[in-house]
PDB file of C-alpha atoms and ligand atoms in Angstrom:
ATOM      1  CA  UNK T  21       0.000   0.000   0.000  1.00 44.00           C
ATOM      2  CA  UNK T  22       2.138   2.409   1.223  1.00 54.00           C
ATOM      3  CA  UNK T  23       4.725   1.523  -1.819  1.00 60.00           C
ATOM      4  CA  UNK T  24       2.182   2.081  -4.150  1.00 63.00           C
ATOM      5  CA  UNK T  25       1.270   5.252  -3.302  1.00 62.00           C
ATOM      6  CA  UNK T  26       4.622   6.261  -3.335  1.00 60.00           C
ATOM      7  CA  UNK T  27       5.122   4.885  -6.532  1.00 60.00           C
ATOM      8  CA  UNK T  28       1.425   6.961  -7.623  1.00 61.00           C
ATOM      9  CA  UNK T  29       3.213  10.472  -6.452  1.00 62.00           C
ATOM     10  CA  UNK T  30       6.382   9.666  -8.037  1.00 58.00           C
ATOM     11  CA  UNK T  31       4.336   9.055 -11.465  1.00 63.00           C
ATOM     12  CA  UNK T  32       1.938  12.171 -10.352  1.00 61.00           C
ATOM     13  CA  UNK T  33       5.230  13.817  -9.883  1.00 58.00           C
ATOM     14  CA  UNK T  34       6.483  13.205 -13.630  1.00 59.00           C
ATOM     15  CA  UNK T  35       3.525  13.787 -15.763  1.00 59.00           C
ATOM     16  CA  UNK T  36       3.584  17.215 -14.439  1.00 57.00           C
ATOM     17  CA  UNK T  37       7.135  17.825 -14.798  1.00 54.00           C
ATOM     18  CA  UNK T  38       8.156  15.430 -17.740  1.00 54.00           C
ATOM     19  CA  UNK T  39       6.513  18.083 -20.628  1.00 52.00           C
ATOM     20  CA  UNK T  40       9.038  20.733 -19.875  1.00 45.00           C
ATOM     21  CA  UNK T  41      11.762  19.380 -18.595  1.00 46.00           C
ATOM     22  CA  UNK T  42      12.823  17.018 -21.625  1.00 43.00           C
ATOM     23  CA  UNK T  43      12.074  19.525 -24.169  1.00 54.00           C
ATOM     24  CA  UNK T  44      15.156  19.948 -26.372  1.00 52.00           C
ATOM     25  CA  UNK T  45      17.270  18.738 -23.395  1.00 84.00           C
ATOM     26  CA  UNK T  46      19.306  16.817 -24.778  1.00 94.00           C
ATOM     27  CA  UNK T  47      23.263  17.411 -25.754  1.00 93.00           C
ATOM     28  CA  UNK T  48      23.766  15.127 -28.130  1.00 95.00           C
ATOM     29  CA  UNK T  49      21.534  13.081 -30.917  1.00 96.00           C
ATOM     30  CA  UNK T  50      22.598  10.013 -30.007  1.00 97.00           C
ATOM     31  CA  UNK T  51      21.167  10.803 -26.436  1.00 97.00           C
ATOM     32  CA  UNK T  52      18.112  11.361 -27.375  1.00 97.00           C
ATOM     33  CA  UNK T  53      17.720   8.284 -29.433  1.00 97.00           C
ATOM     34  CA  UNK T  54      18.791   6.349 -26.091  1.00 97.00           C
ATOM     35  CA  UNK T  55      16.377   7.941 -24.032  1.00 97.00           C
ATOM     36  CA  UNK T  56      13.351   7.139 -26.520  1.00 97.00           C
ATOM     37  CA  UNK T  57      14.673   3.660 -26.842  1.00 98.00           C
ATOM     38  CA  UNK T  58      14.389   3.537 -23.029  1.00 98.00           C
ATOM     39  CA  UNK T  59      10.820   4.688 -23.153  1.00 97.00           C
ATOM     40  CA  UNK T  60       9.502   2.813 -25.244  1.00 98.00           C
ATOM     41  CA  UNK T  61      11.218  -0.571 -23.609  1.00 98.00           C
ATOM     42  CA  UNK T  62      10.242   0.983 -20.187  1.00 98.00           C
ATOM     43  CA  UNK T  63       6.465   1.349 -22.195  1.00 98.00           C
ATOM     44  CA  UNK T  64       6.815  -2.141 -23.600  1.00 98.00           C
ATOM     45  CA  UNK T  65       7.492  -3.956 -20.588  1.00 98.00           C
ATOM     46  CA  UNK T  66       4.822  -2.374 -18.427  1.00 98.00           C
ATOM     47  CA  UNK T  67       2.249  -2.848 -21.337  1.00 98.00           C
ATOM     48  CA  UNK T  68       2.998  -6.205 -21.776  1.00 98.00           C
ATOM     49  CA  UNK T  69       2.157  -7.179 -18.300  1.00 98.00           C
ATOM     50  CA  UNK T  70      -1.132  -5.460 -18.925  1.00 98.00           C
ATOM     51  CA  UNK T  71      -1.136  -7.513 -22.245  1.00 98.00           C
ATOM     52  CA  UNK T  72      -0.533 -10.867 -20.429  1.00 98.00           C
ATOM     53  CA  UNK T  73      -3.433 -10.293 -18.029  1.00 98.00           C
ATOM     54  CA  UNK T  74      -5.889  -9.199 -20.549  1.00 98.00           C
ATOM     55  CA  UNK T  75      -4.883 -11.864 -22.555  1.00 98.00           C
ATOM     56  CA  UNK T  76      -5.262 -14.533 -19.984  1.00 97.00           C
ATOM     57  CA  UNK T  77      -1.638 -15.491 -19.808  1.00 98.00           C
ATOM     58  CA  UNK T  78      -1.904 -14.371 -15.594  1.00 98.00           C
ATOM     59  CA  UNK T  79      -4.414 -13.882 -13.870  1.00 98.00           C
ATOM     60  CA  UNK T  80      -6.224 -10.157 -13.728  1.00 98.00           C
ATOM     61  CA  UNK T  81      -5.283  -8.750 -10.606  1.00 98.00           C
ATOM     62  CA  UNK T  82      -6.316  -5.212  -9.872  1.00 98.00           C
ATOM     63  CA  UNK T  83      -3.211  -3.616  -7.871  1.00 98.00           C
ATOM     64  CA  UNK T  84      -0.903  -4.717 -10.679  1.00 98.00           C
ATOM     65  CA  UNK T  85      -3.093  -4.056 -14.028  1.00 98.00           C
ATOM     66  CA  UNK T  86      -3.297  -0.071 -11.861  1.00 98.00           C
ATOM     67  CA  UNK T  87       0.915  -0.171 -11.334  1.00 98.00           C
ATOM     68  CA  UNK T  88       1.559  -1.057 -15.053  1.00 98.00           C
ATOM     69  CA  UNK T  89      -1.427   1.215 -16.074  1.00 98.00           C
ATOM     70  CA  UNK T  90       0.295   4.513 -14.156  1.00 98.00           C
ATOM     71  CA  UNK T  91       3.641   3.507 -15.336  1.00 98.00           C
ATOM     72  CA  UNK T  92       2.087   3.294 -19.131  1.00 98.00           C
ATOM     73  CA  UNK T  93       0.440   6.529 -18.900  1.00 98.00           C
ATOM     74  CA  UNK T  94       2.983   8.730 -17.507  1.00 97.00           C
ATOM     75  CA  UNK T  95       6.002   7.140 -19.429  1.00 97.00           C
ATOM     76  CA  UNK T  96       3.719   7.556 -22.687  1.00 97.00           C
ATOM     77  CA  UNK T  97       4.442  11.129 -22.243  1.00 94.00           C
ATOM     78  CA  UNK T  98       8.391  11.091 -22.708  1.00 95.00           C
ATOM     79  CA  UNK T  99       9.336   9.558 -26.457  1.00 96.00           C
ATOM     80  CA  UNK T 100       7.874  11.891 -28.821  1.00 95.00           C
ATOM     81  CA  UNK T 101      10.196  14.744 -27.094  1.00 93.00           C
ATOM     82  CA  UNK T 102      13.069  12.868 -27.940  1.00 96.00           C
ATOM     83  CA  UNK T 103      12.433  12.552 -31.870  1.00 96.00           C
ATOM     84  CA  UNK T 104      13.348  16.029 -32.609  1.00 95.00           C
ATOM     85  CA  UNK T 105      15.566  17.908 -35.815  1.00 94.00           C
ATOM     86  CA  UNK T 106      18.772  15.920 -35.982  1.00 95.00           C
ATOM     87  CA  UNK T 107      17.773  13.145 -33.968  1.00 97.00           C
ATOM     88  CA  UNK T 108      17.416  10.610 -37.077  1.00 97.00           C
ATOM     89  CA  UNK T 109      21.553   9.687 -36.822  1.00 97.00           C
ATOM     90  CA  UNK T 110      23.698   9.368 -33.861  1.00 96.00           C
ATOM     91  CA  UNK T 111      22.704   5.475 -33.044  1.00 97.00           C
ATOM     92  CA  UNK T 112      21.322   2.613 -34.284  1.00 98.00           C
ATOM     93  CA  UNK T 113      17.164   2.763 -34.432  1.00 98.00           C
ATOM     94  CA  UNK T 114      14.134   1.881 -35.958  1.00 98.00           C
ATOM     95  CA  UNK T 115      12.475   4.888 -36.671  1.00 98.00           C
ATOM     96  CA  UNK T 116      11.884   5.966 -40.292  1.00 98.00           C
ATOM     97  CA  UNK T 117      12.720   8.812 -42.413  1.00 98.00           C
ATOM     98  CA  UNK T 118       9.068   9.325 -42.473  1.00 98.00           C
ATOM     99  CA  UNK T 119       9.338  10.782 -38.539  1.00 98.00           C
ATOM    100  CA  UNK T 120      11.017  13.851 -40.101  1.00 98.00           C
ATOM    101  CA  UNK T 121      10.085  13.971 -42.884  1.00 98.00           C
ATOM    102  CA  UNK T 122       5.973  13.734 -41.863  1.00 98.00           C
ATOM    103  CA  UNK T 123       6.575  15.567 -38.636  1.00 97.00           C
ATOM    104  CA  UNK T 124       3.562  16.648 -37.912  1.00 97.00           C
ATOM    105  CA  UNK T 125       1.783  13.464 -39.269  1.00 97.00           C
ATOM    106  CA  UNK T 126       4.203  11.398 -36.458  1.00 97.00           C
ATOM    107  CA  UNK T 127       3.327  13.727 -33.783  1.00 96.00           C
ATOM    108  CA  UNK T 128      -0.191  13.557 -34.347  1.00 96.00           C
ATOM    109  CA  UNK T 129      -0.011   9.795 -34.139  1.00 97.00           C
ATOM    110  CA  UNK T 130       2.143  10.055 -31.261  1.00 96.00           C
ATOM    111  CA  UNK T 131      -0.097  12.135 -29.896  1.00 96.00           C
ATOM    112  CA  UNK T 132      -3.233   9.783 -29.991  1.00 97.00           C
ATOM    113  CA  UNK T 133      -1.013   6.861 -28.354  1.00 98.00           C
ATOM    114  CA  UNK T 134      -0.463   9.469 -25.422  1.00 97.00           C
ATOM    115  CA  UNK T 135      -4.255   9.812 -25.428  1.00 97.00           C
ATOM    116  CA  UNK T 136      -5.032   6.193 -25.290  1.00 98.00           C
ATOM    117  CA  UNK T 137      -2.367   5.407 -23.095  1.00 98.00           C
ATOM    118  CA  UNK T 138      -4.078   8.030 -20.547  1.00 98.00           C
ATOM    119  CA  UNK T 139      -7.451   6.268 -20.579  1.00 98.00           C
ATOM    120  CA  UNK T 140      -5.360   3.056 -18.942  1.00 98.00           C
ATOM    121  CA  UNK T 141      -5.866   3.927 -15.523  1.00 98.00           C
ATOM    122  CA  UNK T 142      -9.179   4.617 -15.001  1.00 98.00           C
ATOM    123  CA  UNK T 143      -9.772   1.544 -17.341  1.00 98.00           C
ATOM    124  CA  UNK T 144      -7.321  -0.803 -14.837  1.00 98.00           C
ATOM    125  CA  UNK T 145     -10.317  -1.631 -12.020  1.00 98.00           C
ATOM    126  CA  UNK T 146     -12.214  -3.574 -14.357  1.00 98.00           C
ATOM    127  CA  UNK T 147     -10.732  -6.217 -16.582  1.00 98.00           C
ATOM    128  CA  UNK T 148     -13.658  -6.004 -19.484  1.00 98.00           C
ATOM    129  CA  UNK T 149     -12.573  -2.424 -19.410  1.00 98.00           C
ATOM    130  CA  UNK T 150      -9.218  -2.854 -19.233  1.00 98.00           C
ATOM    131  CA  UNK T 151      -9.365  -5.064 -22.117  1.00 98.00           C
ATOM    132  CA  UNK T 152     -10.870  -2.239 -24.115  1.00 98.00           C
ATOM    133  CA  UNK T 153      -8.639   0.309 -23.645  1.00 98.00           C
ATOM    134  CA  UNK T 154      -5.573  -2.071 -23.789  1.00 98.00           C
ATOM    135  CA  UNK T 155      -6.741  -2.512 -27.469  1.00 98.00           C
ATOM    136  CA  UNK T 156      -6.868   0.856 -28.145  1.00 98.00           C
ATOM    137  CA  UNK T 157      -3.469   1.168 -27.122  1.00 98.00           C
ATOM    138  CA  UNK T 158      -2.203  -1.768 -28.942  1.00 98.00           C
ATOM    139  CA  UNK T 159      -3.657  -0.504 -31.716  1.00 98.00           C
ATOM    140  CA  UNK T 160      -2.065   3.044 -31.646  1.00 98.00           C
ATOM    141  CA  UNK T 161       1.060   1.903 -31.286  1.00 98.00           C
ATOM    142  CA  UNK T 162       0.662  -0.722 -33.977  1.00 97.00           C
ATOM    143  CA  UNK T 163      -0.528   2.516 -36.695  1.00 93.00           C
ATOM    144  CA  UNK T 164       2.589   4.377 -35.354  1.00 95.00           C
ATOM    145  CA  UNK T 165       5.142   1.356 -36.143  1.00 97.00           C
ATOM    146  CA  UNK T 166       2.963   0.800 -39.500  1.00 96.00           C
ATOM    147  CA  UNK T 167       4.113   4.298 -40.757  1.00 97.00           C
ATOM    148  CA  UNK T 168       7.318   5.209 -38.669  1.00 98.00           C
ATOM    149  CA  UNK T 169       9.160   1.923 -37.732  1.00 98.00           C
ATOM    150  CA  UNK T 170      11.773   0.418 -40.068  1.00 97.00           C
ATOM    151  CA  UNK T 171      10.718  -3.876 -39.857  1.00 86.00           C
TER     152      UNK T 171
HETATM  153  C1  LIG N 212       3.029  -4.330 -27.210  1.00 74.82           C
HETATM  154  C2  LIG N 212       4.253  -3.783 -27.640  1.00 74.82           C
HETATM  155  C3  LIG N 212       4.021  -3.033 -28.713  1.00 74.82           C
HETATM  156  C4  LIG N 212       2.583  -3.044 -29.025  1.00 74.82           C
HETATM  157  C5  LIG N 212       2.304  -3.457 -30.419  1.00 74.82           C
HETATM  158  C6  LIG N 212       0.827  -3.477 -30.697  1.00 74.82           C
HETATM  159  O1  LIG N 212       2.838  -5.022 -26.238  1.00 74.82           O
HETATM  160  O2  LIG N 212       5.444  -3.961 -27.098  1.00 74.82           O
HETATM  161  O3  LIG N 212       4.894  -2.359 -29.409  1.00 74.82           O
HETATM  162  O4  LIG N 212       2.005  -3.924 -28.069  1.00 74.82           O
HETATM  163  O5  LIG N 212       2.833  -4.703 -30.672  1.00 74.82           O
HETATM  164  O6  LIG N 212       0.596  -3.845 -32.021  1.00 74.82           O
END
């Protein structure tokens, strides 16, 4: 209990502050292709927890499908900062040319992932609803690696 709402303030904590303080903060391209990397595994792993439950691999348990929710929702928030001007060489990655070339197409898609990604939470206290807005999830990120991901 008490862990958990630690962990809840720390998350509260970093939506609110994660917006400005990664904006453009990074010294070198090759950083900022490591820290999206890192999101998106961070992302990944969380989700897929979520996945497994909704998916019957574990059992749905409420307390965990609401820790991997928060972690999904606030860390959603963090990539699409790091996919700025210059940020296409530096390191190996996925990401297409499309990202800068279609800027504003990759944001916008980025954009509705964040969305979805925020309606985990409320969604984690009931598994029927969880599974809902785990697919709508799944599915943004699936348009986004359609477009923008090399493979
Ligand atoms: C995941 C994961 C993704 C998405 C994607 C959905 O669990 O790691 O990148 O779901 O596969 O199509």
């Amino acid at each position: 209990m008490r862990h958990s709402a630690h962990a809840a303030a720390l998350l509260a904590a970093l939506a609110v502050l994660a917006p400005q303080s990664v904006q453009a903060q990074f010294a070198k391209s090759e950083d900022a292709i490591k820290y999206r990397q890192g999101a998106f595994t961070v992302m990944a792993a969380h989700f897929g927890r979520i996945g497994a439950m909704v998916n019957g691999r574990v059992p749905y348990d409420a307390k965990a499908a609401a820790e991997n929710a928060a972690v999904v929702a606030a860390v959603s928030r963090l990539p699409l900062s790091a996919f700025g001007p210059g940020t296409d060489t530096g390191r190996d990655h996925r990401a297409k040319p499309e990202v800068w070339r279609d800027a504003a197409k990759f944001q916008a898609a980025g954009d509705r992932m964040a969305e979805a990604a925020a309606r985990l939470p409320a969604a984690a206290g009931d598994p029927a609803a969880l599974k809902t807005a785990f697919g709508a999830v799944a599915a943004s990120c699936k348009g986004c690696h359609d477009d923008f991901r090399k493979d």
